[in-house]
Short mmCIF file of C-alpha atoms and ligand atoms in Angstrom, two decimals:
data_model
loop_
_atom_site.label_atom_id
_atom_site.label_comp_id
_atom_site.label_asym_id
_atom_site.label_seq_id
_atom_site.Cartn_x
_atom_site.Cartn_y
_atom_site.Cartn_z
CA UNK A 1 46.13 0.43 69.73
CA UNK A 2 42.76 1.45 68.05
CA UNK A 3 43.83 5.50 68.24
CA UNK A 4 46.59 5.03 66.51
CA UNK A 5 44.69 5.67 63.25
CA UNK A 6 43.78 8.59 64.59
CA UNK A 7 46.71 10.66 65.89
CA UNK A 8 44.35 13.46 66.51
CA UNK A 9 42.19 11.85 69.06
CA UNK A 10 43.53 13.64 72.31
CA UNK A 11 43.63 10.49 74.98
CA UNK A 12 43.09 11.47 78.74
CA UNK A 13 44.71 9.65 81.20
CA UNK A 14 42.32 6.49 81.97
CA UNK A 15 41.14 6.24 85.64
CA UNK A 16 39.43 2.88 85.83
CA UNK A 17 36.21 4.80 86.83
CA UNK A 18 34.25 4.16 83.12
CA UNK A 19 31.81 7.29 83.46
CA UNK A 20 34.67 9.46 84.40
CA UNK A 21 36.91 8.11 81.74
CA UNK A 22 34.14 8.26 78.87
CA UNK A 23 33.73 11.93 80.20
CA UNK A 24 37.24 12.82 80.25
CA UNK A 25 37.92 11.32 76.74
CA UNK A 26 35.05 13.09 75.07
CA UNK A 27 35.35 16.40 76.62
CA UNK A 28 39.31 16.08 75.95
CA UNK A 29 37.88 15.83 72.30
CA UNK A 30 35.61 18.66 72.32
CA UNK A 31 32.19 16.33 72.57
CA UNK A 32 30.99 17.77 76.15
CA UNK A 33 27.43 17.28 74.45
CA UNK A 34 27.90 14.00 73.53
CA UNK A 35 28.91 13.30 77.18
CA UNK A 36 25.58 14.76 78.29
CA UNK A 37 23.96 12.69 76.18
CA UNK A 38 25.55 9.36 77.13
CA UNK A 39 25.26 10.18 80.70
CA UNK A 40 21.47 10.53 80.24
CA UNK A 41 21.37 7.32 78.13
CA UNK A 42 23.50 5.19 80.64
CA UNK A 43 21.06 6.35 83.56
CA UNK A 44 17.97 5.76 81.52
CA UNK A 45 18.71 2.50 80.50
CA UNK A 46 20.08 1.22 83.62
CA UNK A 47 15.95 2.04 85.06
CA UNK A 48 15.35 -0.11 82.00
CA UNK A 49 17.71 -3.31 83.19
CA UNK A 50 15.53 -2.71 86.70
CA UNK A 51 12.68 -2.76 84.91
CA UNK A 52 13.20 -5.67 82.84
CA UNK A 53 15.54 -7.89 85.10
CA UNK A 54 18.65 -7.10 83.18
CA UNK A 55 22.20 -6.64 83.99
CA UNK A 56 22.24 -2.85 85.51
CA UNK A 57 25.99 -2.57 85.32
CA UNK A 58 26.38 -4.00 81.77
CA UNK A 59 23.54 -1.39 80.93
CA UNK A 60 25.02 1.31 82.09
CA UNK A 61 28.13 0.70 80.77
CA UNK A 62 26.69 0.35 77.26
CA UNK A 63 25.03 3.27 77.84
CA UNK A 64 28.26 5.39 78.23
CA UNK A 65 30.13 3.96 75.69
CA UNK A 66 27.71 3.72 72.95
CA UNK A 67 28.80 6.97 71.13
CA UNK A 68 32.11 6.74 72.12
CA UNK A 69 33.31 7.19 68.41
CA UNK A 70 32.04 10.34 68.40
CA UNK A 71 35.79 11.48 69.04
CA UNK A 72 37.00 10.28 65.24
CA UNK A 73 36.25 12.83 62.53
CA UNK A 74 33.08 11.14 60.54
CA UNK A 75 34.84 11.78 57.28
CA UNK A 76 37.52 8.99 58.70
CA UNK A 77 34.82 6.25 59.38
CA UNK A 78 34.39 4.69 55.94
CA UNK A 79 38.17 4.99 55.34
CA UNK A 80 39.03 3.05 58.22
CA UNK A 81 36.05 0.41 58.35
CA UNK A 82 37.41 -0.38 54.96
CA UNK A 83 41.43 -0.70 56.33
CA UNK A 84 39.94 -3.21 58.84
CA UNK A 85 38.06 -4.70 55.65
CA UNK A 86 34.51 -4.65 57.54
CA UNK A 87 31.83 -5.77 55.42
CA UNK A 88 29.87 -3.00 54.54
CA UNK A 89 25.84 -2.53 53.40
CA UNK A 90 24.80 -0.15 51.02
CA UNK A 91 23.26 2.40 54.09
CA UNK A 92 26.86 2.04 55.14
CA UNK A 93 28.79 3.12 52.33
CA UNK A 94 26.10 5.91 51.84
CA UNK A 95 25.86 7.51 55.08
CA UNK A 96 28.99 6.73 56.90
CA UNK A 97 27.72 7.87 59.99
CA UNK A 98 26.20 4.34 60.10
CA UNK A 99 29.19 3.06 61.03
CA UNK A 100 29.73 4.58 64.45
CA UNK A 101 27.86 2.20 66.20
CA UNK A 102 30.52 -0.49 64.86
CA UNK A 103 33.42 1.49 65.68
CA UNK A 104 32.40 2.42 68.91
CA UNK A 105 32.42 -1.25 69.91
CA UNK A 106 35.73 -1.55 68.90
CA UNK A 107 36.64 1.76 71.11
CA UNK A 108 35.17 -0.29 73.94
CA UNK A 109 36.60 -3.34 73.41
CA UNK A 110 40.08 -2.54 72.18
CA UNK A 111 40.97 0.66 73.84
CA UNK A 112 38.54 0.34 77.54
CA UNK A 113 39.28 -3.39 77.66
CA UNK A 114 35.54 -4.53 77.77
CA UNK A 115 34.64 -8.03 76.68
CA UNK A 116 31.03 -8.39 77.88
CA UNK A 117 28.99 -9.06 74.85
CA UNK A 118 26.24 -7.76 77.11
CA UNK A 119 27.79 -4.31 76.74
CA UNK A 120 29.59 -4.59 73.61
CA UNK A 121 26.93 -6.71 71.33
CA UNK A 122 24.17 -3.65 72.44
CA UNK A 123 26.73 -0.77 71.69
CA UNK A 124 27.04 -2.58 67.73
CA UNK A 125 23.79 -2.29 67.06
CA UNK A 126 22.10 0.64 68.88
CA UNK A 127 21.44 2.49 65.67
CA UNK A 128 19.93 -0.67 63.38
CA UNK A 129 19.08 -3.11 66.12
CA UNK A 130 19.32 -6.68 64.65
CA UNK A 131 17.55 -10.15 63.92
CA UNK A 132 17.84 -11.97 67.22
CA UNK A 133 18.47 -9.10 69.12
CA UNK A 134 19.48 -9.53 72.94
CA UNK A 135 16.98 -7.90 75.60
CA UNK A 136 20.14 -6.01 76.55
CA UNK A 137 20.47 -5.13 72.61
CA UNK A 138 16.64 -3.75 72.75
CA UNK A 139 16.99 -1.91 76.06
CA UNK A 140 19.95 0.38 74.62
CA UNK A 141 18.13 1.18 71.37
CA UNK A 142 15.27 1.99 73.46
CA UNK A 143 17.21 4.32 75.93
CA UNK A 144 19.20 5.99 72.96
CA UNK A 145 15.83 7.41 71.31
CA UNK A 146 14.35 7.65 75.16
CA UNK A 147 16.60 9.90 76.86
CA UNK A 148 16.27 12.88 75.24
CA UNK A 149 18.78 15.65 76.19
CA UNK A 150 17.30 18.66 74.43
CA UNK A 151 14.35 20.81 74.92
CA UNK A 152 10.89 18.98 75.06
CA UNK A 153 10.45 15.13 73.91
CA UNK A 154 11.00 13.67 70.30
CA UNK A 155 7.40 13.03 68.17
CA UNK A 156 7.52 9.26 68.98
CA UNK A 157 7.89 9.56 72.98
CA UNK A 158 4.29 9.00 73.82
CA UNK A 159 4.35 5.59 71.39
CA UNK A 160 7.61 4.57 72.27
CA UNK A 161 7.12 4.83 75.86
CA UNK A 162 3.61 3.41 75.96
CA UNK A 163 4.55 0.58 74.08
CA UNK A 164 7.70 -0.10 76.34
CA UNK A 165 4.75 -0.88 79.28
CA UNK A 166 4.17 -3.71 76.91
CA UNK A 167 7.60 -4.81 76.26
CA UNK A 168 10.96 -4.38 74.91
CA UNK A 169 10.22 -6.04 71.71
CA UNK A 170 6.76 -3.69 71.28
CA UNK A 171 8.97 -0.46 71.96
CA UNK A 172 11.40 -1.66 69.41
CA UNK A 173 8.49 -2.26 66.96
CA UNK A 174 7.16 0.67 67.51
CA UNK A 175 9.67 3.12 67.34
CA UNK A 176 10.69 1.07 63.96
CA UNK A 177 7.28 1.63 62.49
CA UNK A 178 7.42 5.05 63.25
CA UNK A 179 10.34 6.02 61.86
CA UNK A 180 9.47 3.77 58.66
CA UNK A 181 6.01 5.54 58.57
CA UNK A 182 7.12 9.34 59.26
CA UNK A 183 9.97 8.55 56.15
CA UNK A 184 13.15 9.14 58.78
CA UNK A 185 15.27 6.75 57.62
CA UNK A 186 17.53 7.73 54.93
CA UNK A 187 18.65 4.31 53.71
CA UNK A 188 17.24 1.22 55.37
CA UNK A 189 20.33 -0.49 56.87
CA UNK A 190 20.45 -4.62 56.25
CA UNK A 191 20.09 -5.35 59.71
CA UNK A 192 17.42 -2.51 60.50
CA UNK A 193 15.36 -4.13 57.51
CA UNK A 194 16.28 -8.07 59.28
CA UNK A 195 15.06 -6.38 62.78
CA UNK A 196 12.19 -5.07 61.82
CA UNK A 197 10.76 -8.03 59.90
CA UNK A 198 11.99 -10.09 62.78
CA UNK A 199 9.88 -8.33 65.44
CA UNK A 200 6.72 -8.10 63.17
CA UNK A 201 6.89 -11.88 63.06
CA UNK A 202 7.09 -12.77 66.86
CA UNK A 203 4.35 -9.77 67.97
FE1 FE2 B 1 24.65 6.51 68.14
FE1 FE2 B 2 23.34 7.66 71.09
#
């Protein structure tokens, strides 16, 4: 079982309700703030789904599950990825929190039993996006950035939200351009770089 590798993770009994099970797991492991964030992202992503004709259940579930690997200590992420022989890019080796998207996919699949790629794929690329991203991938990428659960709004909110009026592609490109121009990227992930070129080529 996935969490055998992390014996310190507390595992409340599953209820079959995804939102409750995510809440119980996060809160049992001291991640109450993360639950507030994922609940906000789930709700926002459901709204994006309605707007762009995507599956609202898949988008909501992806929102709830996208940061579920927060129950794993960041220091363990790199060693676990290496133990599973995952190919890693330089950005992931230097900033192992970037691995949380891939580990969250594993938790969704291996612990929660999710098999729908419209849920798993967006979780796996919600921080970096990827070349050839699907509408569901882009929806979660944007919901994660716009569903702000702190005071005020993020500095890119207006630009990205205005671009979302045009399309998911435009919103993703607007956020990526903002991050690259503001120097907010520590070390671009290979998937980020490829996604950015791909979106620019489509624009
Ligand atoms: Fe995340
Ligand atoms: Fe997130």
